[in-house]
Coordinates of C-alpha atoms in Angstrom, one line a residue:
M17 CA -13.6 8.4 -19.9
T18 CA -13.8 5.3 -22.0
R19 CA -10.1 5.3 -22.6
A20 CA -9.4 5.8 -18.9
R21 CA -11.6 2.8 -18.1
Q22 CA -9.7 0.7 -20.7
D23 CA -6.4 1.6 -19.1
R24 CA -7.9 0.8 -15.6
L25 CA -9.1 -2.6 -16.9
L26 CA -5.6 -3.4 -18.2
G27 CA -4.0 -2.2 -14.9
L28 CA -6.3 -4.4 -12.8
L29 CA -5.5 -7.5 -14.9
A30 CA -1.8 -6.8 -14.9
R31 CA -1.7 -6.3 -11.2
D32 CA -3.6 -9.5 -10.3
G33 CA -2.3 -11.9 -13.0
D34 CA -5.1 -14.4 -12.5
W35 CA -8.3 -15.0 -14.6
V36 CA -11.1 -12.6 -13.8
T37 CA -14.7 -12.8 -15.0
A38 CA -16.3 -10.1 -17.0
A39 CA -18.9 -9.6 -14.3
T40 CA -16.2 -9.0 -11.7
L41 CA -14.4 -6.5 -13.9
A42 CA -17.6 -4.8 -14.7
D43 CA -18.3 -4.3 -10.9
A44 CA -14.7 -2.9 -10.5
L45 CA -15.2 -0.4 -13.3
G46 CA -18.8 0.4 -12.7
V47 CA -19.9 -0.7 -16.2
T48 CA -21.7 -3.6 -17.9
P49 CA -20.0 -6.9 -18.9
R50 CA -20.7 -5.9 -22.5
S51 CA -18.6 -2.8 -22.1
V52 CA -15.8 -4.9 -20.6
R53 CA -15.8 -7.0 -23.8
S54 CA -15.5 -3.9 -25.9
Y55 CA -12.7 -2.5 -23.8
V56 CA -10.8 -5.8 -24.2
T57 CA -11.1 -5.6 -28.0
A58 CA -10.0 -1.9 -28.0
V59 CA -6.9 -2.6 -25.8
N60 CA -5.8 -5.5 -27.9
A61 CA -6.2 -3.4 -31.0
R62 CA -3.6 -1.1 -29.7
V63 CA -0.9 -3.8 -29.6
A64 CA -2.0 -5.9 -32.6
P65 CA -0.7 -8.4 -33.6
G66 CA 0.3 -8.8 -30.0
V67 CA -2.1 -9.7 -27.2
A68 CA -2.5 -7.4 -24.2
I69 CA -5.5 -9.3 -22.7
E70 CA -6.2 -13.0 -23.1
S71 CA -9.8 -14.3 -23.2
G72 CA -10.9 -17.8 -22.0
P73 CA -13.7 -19.7 -20.4
Q74 CA -12.7 -18.3 -17.0
G75 CA -12.8 -14.7 -18.2
Y76 CA -9.8 -12.5 -18.9
R77 CA -6.2 -12.2 -17.8
A78 CA -3.1 -10.1 -18.7
G79 CA -1.4 -11.3 -21.9
A80 CA 2.2 -11.3 -23.0
D81 CA 2.0 -7.7 -24.2
A82 CA 0.2 -6.2 -21.2
A83 CA 3.3 -4.5 -19.8
A84 CA 4.0 -2.8 -23.2
A85 CA 0.4 -1.7 -23.5
L86 CA 0.5 -0.3 -20.0
R87 CA 3.6 1.7 -20.7
A88 CA 2.0 3.1 -23.8
A89 CA -1.3 3.8 -22.1
G90 CA -0.6 7.4 -21.3
T91 CA 1.8 8.2 -24.2
D92 CA -0.1 7.8 -27.4
A93 CA -0.2 11.0 -29.3
G94 CA -3.4 12.9 -28.9
T95 CA -4.6 11.5 -25.6
P96 CA -5.7 14.2 -23.1
R97 CA -3.0 13.2 -20.6
D98 CA -0.2 13.2 -23.2
R99 CA -1.4 16.7 -24.5
L100 CA -1.5 18.0 -20.9
H101 CA 2.1 16.7 -20.1
T102 CA 3.4 18.0 -23.4
L103 CA 1.9 21.4 -22.7
V104 CA 3.3 21.6 -19.2
R105 CA 6.8 20.6 -20.4
A106 CA 6.7 23.3 -23.1
L107 CA 5.6 25.9 -20.5
L108 CA 8.5 24.8 -18.1
D109 CA 11.0 25.0 -21.0
A110 CA 9.9 28.5 -22.2
P111 CA 10.6 31.2 -19.6
D112 CA 8.9 33.8 -21.8
G113 CA 5.8 31.6 -22.4
I114 CA 4.3 30.0 -25.5
D115 CA 1.9 31.1 -28.2
T116 CA -1.3 29.2 -27.7
F117 CA -2.3 29.3 -31.4
E118 CA 1.0 28.0 -32.6
F119 CA 1.0 25.3 -30.0
A120 CA -2.5 24.2 -30.9
D121 CA -1.3 23.8 -34.5
R122 CA 1.7 21.8 -33.3
L123 CA -0.6 19.4 -31.4
H124 CA -3.1 19.3 -34.3
V125 CA -6.0 20.4 -32.0
S126 CA -8.3 23.4 -32.1
P127 CA -7.6 26.5 -30.0
A128 CA -10.7 25.7 -27.9
T129 CA -9.2 22.3 -27.1
L130 CA -5.9 23.9 -26.0
D131 CA -7.8 26.4 -23.9
A132 CA -9.5 23.4 -22.1
D133 CA -6.0 21.9 -21.6
L134 CA -4.7 25.1 -20.1
A135 CA -7.6 25.0 -17.7
R136 CA -6.5 21.5 -16.7
V137 CA -2.9 22.8 -16.2
R138 CA -4.3 25.3 -13.7
G139 CA -5.8 22.3 -11.8
L140 CA -2.4 20.6 -11.9
L141 CA -0.7 23.6 -10.3
G142 CA -2.5 23.3 -7.0
G143 CA 0.0 23.3 -4.1
T144 CA 3.0 24.0 -6.4
E145 CA 3.3 27.7 -5.7
L146 CA 3.1 28.2 -9.5
T147 CA 0.6 30.3 -11.4
L148 CA -0.4 30.2 -15.1
E149 CA -0.6 33.7 -16.7
R150 CA -2.5 34.3 -19.9
S151 CA -2.2 37.5 -22.0
A152 CA -3.9 37.4 -25.4
S153 CA -2.4 34.4 -27.2
Q154 CA 0.6 34.1 -24.8
A155 CA 0.6 31.7 -21.8
R156 CA 3.4 31.4 -19.3
L157 CA 4.2 29.9 -15.9
R158 CA 5.2 32.1 -13.0
G159 CA 7.0 30.7 -9.9
T160 CA 10.4 29.8 -8.4
E161 CA 12.7 27.2 -9.9
M162 CA 12.1 24.9 -7.0
A163 CA 8.3 25.1 -7.6
Q164 CA 8.9 24.2 -11.3
R165 CA 11.0 21.2 -10.4
R166 CA 8.2 20.0 -8.1
L167 CA 5.8 20.2 -11.0
L168 CA 8.3 18.1 -13.2
S169 CA 8.4 15.6 -10.3
R170 CA 4.6 15.4 -10.3
L171 CA 4.5 14.8 -14.1
A172 CA 7.1 12.0 -13.8
H173 CA 5.1 10.3 -11.0
D174 CA 1.9 10.7 -13.1
E175 CA 3.6 8.8 -15.9
M176 CA 4.4 5.9 -13.7
D177 CA 2.1 3.0 -12.7
A178 CA 1.3 2.2 -9.0
G179 CA 4.2 4.3 -7.7
S180 CA 7.0 2.0 -9.1
F181 CA 9.8 3.8 -10.8
D182 CA 10.2 3.6 -14.6
I183 CA 13.1 5.0 -16.5
A184 CA 11.0 5.3 -19.6
A185 CA 8.6 7.5 -17.7
L186 CA 11.4 9.8 -16.6
R187 CA 12.5 10.1 -20.2
R188 CA 9.0 10.9 -21.3
T189 CA 8.9 13.7 -18.7
L190 CA 12.3 15.2 -19.3
G191 CA 12.6 14.4 -23.0
E192 CA 14.5 11.5 -24.6
D193 CA 17.7 13.5 -25.0
S194 CA 17.7 14.7 -21.4
V195 CA 21.2 14.4 -19.7
G196 CA 19.5 13.4 -16.5
A197 CA 17.5 10.5 -17.8
A198 CA 20.3 9.1 -20.0
A199 CA 22.5 7.5 -17.2
F200 CA 19.9 6.9 -14.5
G201 CA 20.8 3.2 -13.9
P202 CA 24.6 3.6 -13.5
F203 CA 24.2 6.7 -11.3
K204 CA 21.8 5.0 -9.0
A205 CA 24.1 1.9 -8.6
D206 CA 27.1 4.0 -7.7
L207 CA 25.2 6.2 -5.3
V208 CA 23.8 3.2 -3.4
A209 CA 27.3 1.7 -3.2
E210 CA 28.9 4.8 -1.9
L211 CA 26.2 5.5 0.7
G212 CA 26.5 1.8 1.9
A213 CA 30.3 2.3 2.2
L214 CA 29.6 5.2 4.5
G215 CA 27.6 2.9 6.8
Y216 CA 24.1 4.0 5.9
F217 CA 21.1 1.8 5.4
V218 CA 19.7 2.7 2.0
N219 CA 15.9 2.9 1.6
E220 CA 15.4 1.3 -1.9
F221 CA 11.8 2.6 -2.0
G222 CA 13.1 6.1 -1.8
I223 CA 16.4 6.0 -3.7
A224 CA 14.9 5.9 -7.2
D225 CA 12.7 8.8 -6.3
V226 CA 15.6 10.9 -5.1
V227 CA 17.7 10.0 -8.2
M228 CA 14.8 11.2 -10.2
H229 CA 15.2 14.6 -8.5
I230 CA 18.9 14.5 -9.3
A231 CA 18.1 13.8 -12.9
I232 CA 15.7 16.7 -13.0
A233 CA 18.3 18.9 -11.4
A234 CA 20.9 17.9 -14.0
D235 CA 18.5 18.6 -16.8
R236 CA 17.6 22.1 -15.4
V237 CA 21.3 23.0 -14.8
A238 CA 22.1 22.0 -18.4
Q239 CA 19.5 24.7 -19.4
D240 CA 21.2 27.2 -17.0
R241 CA 18.3 26.8 -14.5
G242 CA 20.3 25.9 -11.4
L243 CA 19.2 26.6 -7.8
E244 CA 20.8 29.6 -6.1
G245 CA 22.4 29.7 -2.7
A246 CA 23.2 27.0 -0.1
D247 CA 23.2 26.4 3.6
A248 CA 25.5 28.8 5.4
D249 CA 26.8 26.1 7.7
P250 CA 26.0 22.6 6.3
R251 CA 26.4 19.6 8.5
P252 CA 29.3 17.3 7.9
A253 CA 27.0 14.5 6.7
Q254 CA 25.4 16.9 4.2
Q255 CA 28.8 18.0 2.9
E256 CA 29.9 14.4 2.5
I257 CA 26.9 13.4 0.5
A258 CA 26.9 16.6 -1.6
A259 CA 30.5 15.7 -2.6
I260 CA 29.4 12.2 -3.7
I261 CA 26.5 13.6 -5.7
G262 CA 28.7 16.2 -7.4
R263 CA 31.3 13.7 -8.3
L264 CA 28.8 11.2 -9.7
A265 CA 26.9 13.9 -11.7
E266 CA 30.1 14.8 -13.5
R267 CA 31.1 11.2 -14.1
H268 CA 27.7 9.9 -15.4
L269 CA 25.8 13.0 -16.5
G270 CA 28.6 15.4 -17.6
V271 CA 27.0 18.2 -15.5
E272 CA 28.7 20.3 -12.9
L273 CA 26.0 21.0 -10.2
G274 CA 26.3 24.2 -8.2
S275 CA 26.3 24.5 -4.4
G276 CA 22.6 25.3 -4.3
D277 CA 21.7 22.1 -6.1
L278 CA 24.2 19.9 -4.3
H279 CA 23.1 20.9 -0.8
H280 CA 19.4 20.6 -1.7
L281 CA 20.0 17.1 -3.2
A282 CA 22.1 16.1 -0.2
T283 CA 19.3 17.1 2.1
L284 CA 16.8 15.0 0.1
V285 CA 19.1 12.0 0.4
L286 CA 19.4 12.5 4.2
T287 CA 15.7 12.9 4.7
R288 CA 14.3 10.3 2.2
V289 CA 16.9 7.6 1.5
V290 CA 19.3 6.8 4.3
A291 CA 19.0 5.8 8.0
P292 CA 21.8 5.2 10.5
G293 CA 23.3 1.7 10.5
A294 CA 22.3 -1.0 13.0
E295 CA 25.5 -0.3 15.0
T296 CA 24.5 3.3 15.7
P297 CA 24.2 3.8 19.5
A298 CA 20.8 5.0 20.8
D299 CA 22.5 8.1 22.3
H300 CA 23.9 9.1 19.0
A301 CA 20.5 8.6 17.3
R302 CA 18.9 10.7 20.0
S303 CA 21.5 13.5 19.5
R304 CA 20.1 14.0 16.0
L305 CA 16.5 14.3 17.2
D306 CA 14.5 17.4 18.0
P307 CA 13.3 16.8 21.6
E308 CA 9.8 18.0 20.7
V309 CA 9.6 15.4 17.9
E310 CA 10.9 12.6 20.1
A311 CA 8.4 13.5 22.9
A312 CA 5.5 13.6 20.5
V313 CA 6.4 10.3 18.9
R314 CA 6.9 8.6 22.3
D315 CA 3.5 9.8 23.5
V316 CA 1.7 8.8 20.3
V317 CA 3.3 5.4 20.2
E318 CA 2.4 4.7 23.9
T319 CA -1.2 5.8 23.2
A320 CA -1.5 3.6 20.1
S321 CA 0.0 0.6 21.9
A322 CA -2.7 0.9 24.6
E323 CA -5.5 1.7 22.2
F324 CA -4.9 -1.2 19.9
L325 CA -3.2 -3.6 22.3
V326 CA -0.1 -4.0 20.1
D327 CA 3.4 -4.4 21.4
I328 CA 5.2 -1.4 19.8
A329 CA 6.2 0.8 22.8
H330 CA 9.9 -0.1 22.6
E331 CA 12.8 2.3 22.7
D332 CA 14.4 1.3 19.4
F333 CA 11.0 1.6 17.7
V334 CA 10.4 5.1 19.1
L335 CA 13.8 6.4 18.1
R336 CA 13.7 5.0 14.6
L337 CA 10.1 6.3 14.1
A338 CA 11.1 9.7 15.5
L339 CA 14.0 10.0 13.1
H340 CA 11.6 9.1 10.3
V341 CA 9.0 11.7 11.5
Q342 CA 11.7 14.4 11.8
N343 CA 12.6 13.7 8.2
L344 CA 8.9 13.9 7.4
Q345 CA 8.8 17.4 8.8
H346 CA 11.4 18.5 6.3
R347 CA 9.7 16.8 3.4
A348 CA 6.4 18.5 4.4
R349 CA 8.1 21.9 4.3
E350 CA 9.6 21.1 0.9
Q351 CA 6.4 19.5 -0.3
A352 CA 8.7 16.6 -1.4
W353 CA 6.6 13.6 -0.5
S354 CA 8.0 10.1 -0.8
R355 CA 6.1 7.6 -3.0
N356 CA 5.7 4.1 -1.7
P357 CA 5.0 1.3 -4.2
L358 CA 3.7 -1.0 -1.4
T359 CA 0.9 1.3 -0.2
R360 CA -1.9 -0.6 -1.9
S361 CA -0.7 -4.1 -0.8
L362 CA 0.0 -3.0 2.7
K363 CA -3.5 -1.6 3.1
S364 CA -5.2 -4.7 1.7
T365 CA -3.0 -7.4 3.2
Y366 CA -2.3 -5.8 6.6
P367 CA -5.3 -3.6 7.4
M368 CA -4.8 -3.8 11.1
I369 CA -1.2 -2.6 10.9
F370 CA -2.2 0.1 8.4
E371 CA -5.0 1.2 10.9
V372 CA -2.4 1.6 13.7
A373 CA -0.3 3.7 11.3
V374 CA -3.3 5.9 10.4
F375 CA -3.9 6.4 14.2
I376 CA -0.3 7.4 14.7
A377 CA -0.3 9.7 11.7
S378 CA -3.5 11.4 12.8
R379 CA -2.1 12.1 16.3
L380 CA 1.2 13.3 14.9
Q381 CA -0.7 15.6 12.6
E382 CA -2.4 17.1 15.6
R383 CA 0.8 17.4 17.6
L384 CA 3.3 18.5 14.9
G385 CA 1.1 19.9 12.1
I386 CA 2.3 17.4 9.5
P387 CA -0.1 16.5 6.7
L388 CA 0.4 12.9 5.8
P389 CA -0.7 11.4 2.5
D390 CA -1.3 7.6 2.1
D391 CA 2.2 6.9 0.8
E392 CA 3.7 8.4 4.0
I393 CA 1.3 6.6 6.2
A394 CA 2.4 3.4 4.5
Y395 CA 6.0 4.0 5.6
I396 CA 4.8 4.4 9.2
A397 CA 2.9 1.1 8.6
M398 CA 6.2 -0.5 7.6
H399 CA 7.8 0.6 10.8
V400 CA 4.9 -0.8 12.8
G401 CA 4.9 -4.1 10.9
G402 CA 8.6 -4.5 11.4
R403 CA 8.2 -4.0 15.2
L404 CA 5.3 -6.4 15.5
E405 CA 7.2 -9.0 13.4
R406 CA 10.0 -8.8 15.9
S407 CA 7.6 -9.1 18.8
R408 CA 5.7 -12.1 17.6
R409 CA 4.9 -14.5 20.5
A410 CA 6.0 -18.1 20.5
D411 CA 2.5 -19.1 21.5
Q412 CA 1.4 -18.4 17.9
L413 CA 3.1 -21.7 17.0
L414 CA 0.9 -24.7 16.3
T415 CA 1.6 -27.9 18.4
A416 CA 2.4 -31.2 16.7
T417 CA 2.8 -34.8 17.6
I418 CA 5.0 -37.1 15.5
V419 CA 3.9 -40.7 15.0
C420 CA 6.9 -42.8 13.9
P421 CA 7.2 -46.4 15.0
G422 CA 10.5 -46.9 16.8
Y423 CA 13.4 -48.4 14.8
Y424 CA 16.8 -47.5 16.2
D425 CA 16.8 -43.7 16.4
L426 CA 14.6 -43.1 13.3
H427 CA 12.0 -41.1 15.2
E428 CA 14.7 -38.8 16.7
L429 CA 16.2 -38.1 13.3
L430 CA 12.7 -37.3 12.0
R431 CA 12.0 -35.0 14.9
S432 CA 15.3 -33.2 14.3
S433 CA 14.4 -32.7 10.6
V434 CA 10.9 -31.4 11.4
D435 CA 12.4 -28.9 14.0
R436 CA 15.0 -27.7 11.5
S437 CA 12.6 -27.3 8.5
L438 CA 9.3 -26.3 10.2
G439 CA 10.4 -24.9 13.6
Q440 CA 9.1 -21.4 12.7
A441 CA 5.6 -22.8 12.0
I442 CA 5.0 -25.6 14.5
E443 CA 6.3 -26.9 17.8
V444 CA 6.7 -30.7 18.3
V445 CA 5.5 -31.5 21.8
G446 CA 5.3 -35.3 21.6
V447 CA 6.6 -38.3 19.7
E448 CA 4.6 -41.6 19.5
T449 CA 6.7 -44.6 18.7
R450 CA 4.0 -47.4 18.9
V451 CA 2.7 -49.1 15.8
D452 CA -0.8 -49.0 17.1
P453 CA -1.1 -45.6 19.0
D454 CA -4.4 -44.5 20.6
W455 CA -5.2 -41.9 18.0
S456 CA -8.1 -40.5 20.0
T457 CA -5.8 -39.3 22.8
I458 CA -3.6 -37.2 20.5
D459 CA -4.9 -33.7 21.0
T460 CA -2.2 -31.5 19.3
D461 CA -3.0 -29.1 16.5
L462 CA -1.3 -31.3 14.0
V463 CA -0.3 -35.0 13.8
L464 CA 2.6 -35.9 11.5
T465 CA 2.6 -39.6 10.9
T466 CA 4.7 -42.1 8.9
I467 CA 2.0 -44.7 9.1
E468 CA -1.6 -44.8 8.0
P469 CA -3.9 -43.3 10.6
A470 CA -7.0 -45.2 11.8
V471 CA -9.2 -42.3 10.7
P472 CA -8.0 -39.6 8.3
G473 CA -8.5 -36.0 9.4
D474 CA -7.7 -32.4 8.3
R475 CA -5.1 -32.1 11.1
I476 CA -3.3 -35.4 10.2
V477 CA -0.5 -35.2 7.6
R478 CA 1.2 -38.3 6.2
I479 CA 4.9 -37.8 5.9
Q480 CA 7.9 -40.0 5.0
P481 CA 10.4 -41.3 7.7
F482 CA 13.0 -39.1 6.0
L483 CA 11.4 -35.8 5.5
T484 CA 11.1 -34.6 1.9
D485 CA 10.4 -31.2 0.3
S486 CA 6.9 -32.4 -0.5
D487 CA 6.3 -33.4 3.1
I488 CA 7.4 -29.9 4.2
E489 CA 5.0 -28.3 1.8
R490 CA 2.0 -30.5 2.9
V491 CA 2.7 -29.7 6.6
Q492 CA 2.9 -26.0 5.9
A493 CA -0.3 -26.1 3.9
A494 CA -2.1 -28.0 6.6
A495 CA -0.8 -25.5 9.2
G496 CA -2.1 -22.6 7.1
R497 CA -5.5 -24.2 6.8
I498 CA -5.8 -24.7 10.5
R499 CA -4.7 -21.1 11.3
R500 CA -7.2 -19.7 8.8
T501 CA -10.0 -21.9 10.1
R502 CA -9.4 -20.8 13.6
R503 CA -9.2 -17.1 12.7
L504 CA -12.5 -17.3 10.7
A505 CA -14.2 -19.3 13.4
R506 CA -13.4 -16.5 15.9
L507 CA -14.6 -14.0 13.3
R508 CA -17.9 -15.9 12.8
T509 CA -18.5 -15.9 16.6
E510 CA -17.8 -12.2 16.9
L511 CA -19.7 -11.1 13.8
E512 CA -23.0 -12.9 14.7
R513 CA -23.0 -10.7 17.9
Y514 CA -22.5 -7.5 16.1
F515 CA -24.9 -7.5 13.1
A516 CA -28.5 -6.4 13.3
P517 CA -31.3 -6.6 10.6
S518 CA -32.1 -2.9 11.0
A519 CA -28.5 -1.9 10.1
F520 CA -28.6 -3.5 6.6
V521 CA -29.0 -1.6 3.4
R522 CA -29.1 -3.0 -0.1
G523 CA -28.8 -0.7 -3.1
L524 CA -26.4 2.0 -2.1
D525 CA -26.6 5.1 -4.3
A526 CA -23.4 6.1 -6.0
A527 CA -24.7 9.7 -6.2
A528 CA -24.7 10.0 -2.4
G529 CA -20.9 9.9 -2.3
E530 CA -18.7 8.5 0.5
E531 CA -20.1 10.9 3.1
G532 CA -23.7 10.3 2.2
V533 CA -23.2 6.5 2.5
I534 CA -21.4 6.9 5.9
R535 CA -24.3 9.1 7.1
L536 CA -26.9 6.6 5.8
L537 CA -25.3 3.7 7.6
G538 CA -24.5 5.8 10.7
D539 CA -28.2 6.7 11.0
A540 CA -29.0 3.0 11.4
L541 CA -26.5 2.7 14.3
I542 CA -27.7 6.0 15.9
A543 CA -31.2 4.6 15.9
Q544 CA -29.9 1.6 17.9
G545 CA -28.3 4.0 20.4
V546 CA -24.9 2.6 19.5
I547 CA -23.3 5.9 18.4
D548 CA -24.1 9.6 18.1
D549 CA -23.7 12.3 15.4
D550 CA -20.2 13.0 16.7
Y551 CA -19.1 9.4 15.9
V552 CA -20.4 9.8 12.4
A553 CA -18.5 13.1 12.0
R554 CA -15.3 11.5 13.2
T555 CA -15.8 8.6 10.8
I556 CA -15.9 11.1 8.0
D557 CA -12.8 12.8 9.3
R558 CA -11.0 9.3 9.4
E559 CA -12.1 8.7 5.8
H560 CA -10.4 12.0 4.8
L561 CA -7.2 10.9 6.4
S562 CA -6.9 7.7 4.3
S563 CA -9.5 5.8 2.3
T564 CA -10.9 2.8 4.1
A565 CA -11.3 0.9 0.9
F566 CA -9.0 -1.9 2.0
T567 CA -9.7 -4.2 -0.9
D568 CA -11.1 -3.8 -4.4
A569 CA -14.6 -4.6 -3.1
L570 CA -14.8 -3.6 0.6
A571 CA -14.7 -0.3 2.5
V572 CA -14.7 -0.3 6.3
P573 CA -15.4 3.3 7.5
H574 CA -15.0 3.9 11.2
A575 CA -13.9 6.5 13.7
L576 CA -10.5 6.6 15.4
G577 CA -11.3 5.7 19.0
M578 CA -13.6 3.0 20.5
T579 CA -16.4 5.1 21.8
A580 CA -19.5 3.2 20.8
T581 CA -21.8 2.1 23.6
R582 CA -21.5 -1.4 22.2
T583 CA -19.8 -2.9 19.1
S584 CA -22.1 -3.0 16.1
I585 CA -21.7 -3.2 12.3
A586 CA -23.9 -1.6 9.7
I587 CA -23.7 -3.2 6.2
G588 CA -24.4 -1.6 2.8
I589 CA -24.5 -3.5 -0.4
A590 CA -23.9 -1.8 -3.8
D591 CA -24.8 -3.6 -7.0
P592 CA -23.3 -2.3 -9.2
S593 CA -20.3 -1.0 -7.4
I594 CA -19.9 2.6 -6.3
P595 CA -16.8 4.9 -6.3
W596 CA -14.8 4.9 -3.0
G597 CA -11.4 6.6 -2.7
E598 CA -9.5 5.9 -5.9
G599 CA -11.4 2.7 -6.7
R600 CA -14.9 1.2 -6.4
V601 CA -16.4 -1.1 -3.8
Q602 CA -19.5 -3.3 -3.5
V603 CA -19.7 -3.7 0.3
V604 CA -19.5 -0.9 2.9
A605 CA -19.2 -1.9 6.5
L606 CA -19.5 0.9 9.0
V607 CA -18.0 -0.4 12.2
A608 CA -18.5 1.0 15.6
F609 CA -16.3 -0.5 18.3
S610 CA -16.8 -0.1 22.1
E611 CA -14.1 0.1 24.7
T612 CA -15.1 -3.3 26.1
D613 CA -14.4 -5.0 22.8
R614 CA -10.9 -3.7 22.4
E615 CA -9.4 -7.3 22.2
A616 CA -11.9 -8.2 19.5
F617 CA -10.9 -5.3 17.3
Q618 CA -8.0 -7.1 15.7
T619 CA -9.9 -10.3 15.0
V620 CA -12.9 -8.6 13.5
F621 CA -11.1 -5.9 11.6
E622 CA -8.4 -7.9 9.9
Q623 CA -10.3 -11.1 9.2
F624 CA -13.4 -9.3 8.0
V625 CA -11.1 -7.7 5.4
E626 CA -9.6 -11.1 4.6
V627 CA -13.0 -12.6 3.8
F628 CA -13.8 -9.8 1.3
S629 CA -10.4 -9.9 -0.4
E630 CA -11.5 -13.0 -2.3
R631 CA -13.4 -12.2 -5.5
D632 CA -15.5 -15.3 -5.6
S633 CA -16.6 -14.8 -2.0
V634 CA -17.5 -11.1 -2.7
Q635 CA -19.6 -12.0 -5.7
R636 CA -21.4 -14.8 -3.9
I637 CA -22.3 -12.5 -1.0
V638 CA -23.3 -9.5 -3.2
R639 CA -25.4 -11.5 -5.6
R640 CA -27.3 -13.6 -3.1
A641 CA -27.6 -11.2 -0.2
T642 CA -31.0 -9.8 -1.1
D643 CA -31.9 -9.2 2.5
F644 CA -30.2 -9.3 6.0
G645 CA -30.9 -13.0 6.5
G646 CA -29.4 -13.9 3.1
F647 CA -26.4 -11.7 3.8
L648 CA -25.6 -13.4 7.1
D649 CA -26.2 -16.9 5.6
E650 CA -23.9 -16.3 2.7
L651 CA -21.2 -14.7 4.9
V652 CA -21.3 -17.6 7.3
A653 CA -21.2 -20.1 4.4
V654 CA -18.1 -18.3 3.0
I655 CA -16.4 -18.3 6.4
D656 CA -17.1 -22.0 6.9
G657 CA -15.7 -22.6 3.4

């Protein structure tokens, strides 16, 4: 456990890059600051004389050797994870099984330790259709070749950090001398180029994962463990891509893949990596769709659009998402899920978009019976986010007045420069050319002035007559501050309506678990008559779909569907932090929304998460919020900045 926490500490620092205090790290890990200091010493000892973690007055941050330490975190000889992976690889490579006593000697561990590792192997086999057989000292895996490859894929992903692909991790999984891992880079580059030449959009998030499967296939074929059979009547696209994979496998890997492997890998490419090009007509895209899938996606998208008041019910969006969902069905049958390296950042940065994706995923699961893990939900969130980005309204622009005393056409040149450089952020609605304008009558969001204003203000930005890069940066910063201030002001107004002293709990118990905490906070809202037991049950169901820990400090459990009698929020404070999902949190906000507050949902949900995404704000609120009054005071103080 200690080693795992050391690795998690290193991962947190490497991900954020900034200085982090010992107290904050202790909260994230559920330990004391003293333990954090000992973990830092231990991690640095691994890379000595290098430095994996730097120390300073502001706390700790990732050092120059952090990446190397992370890569080595799971590969040091003798670590439980390394032993587990070594054992699984040996079982996969030995059709007749291994002698457990001999293997224990090879790993320099006791037979009892190896027995414990074999028990962990059984845990790893869940959902793989593989079984571990034990007869006296012999242990062997039973199952199909496809199931064994899925297990290899799982091992490779387990070697990687945060879902990003790592050639070194592939080599550790397959072996340094594996033909599949040897030429990963050139193979991937040529495959992407040839798919692009055929007119496909290539999903770069999925291509590395599929090439990993190709590497695994090449390694297994080299051991005479190829897949049998192929589709009786493959589609032309499948034949075309199979030919490319076969040609590249011979060129880069020196392996001749059989028809079973080629058609399987071509199907993976078609369902995980490529999409039709932009010029593909809608009728052609629809011709590839199962009518049942298209109808289900259309209904779910229209429901989500109405439920969340988001503009996503467009034909192009429905067709693209339906193609994605149809591919999802195939991946679900094959248990070949796609990893998404952006899952964590999408959830924390765009919680509202992710919530829409969870809603869509839950309804598709009901209609089509597709189980959807977080990484697959994140791909749906990317579809949703792309559609909303294209649908952004012009009224989101801030208005601006330019103050530039008239001299020939100087003010017109300046306006043209502002429009060209800042047109996506602000809209110039007026130009004042007097030397002594009436500043009090200028009521736009921003004032961009080449002369000194009578009274300085946050919305007034001094610029040069000939716009410079520094001017552009200052205007963008001012615009960002104004947008944030307005968002948080709306949030403050909404939140003060929704909180109640009776729905505040300090000192959440980690032993209660997620369901226990949800029920505890739910009881407070039930007592107010806001929700009923069914809402609490649906909140727990929503948590099972995808963790609501949207930041490293905050969980926002809630039910899908705005069925509360009125909108209310129950707050729980945990000090120290408690486990939630795959991480730990210090604040749990059980949110119950009513139908009448549908428009407030986006403001409250997204901006509330934004407030708790800043470490300093979280620590200030958690440390000082000893009661409900203190919590509200600190929250308002943080919002007001």
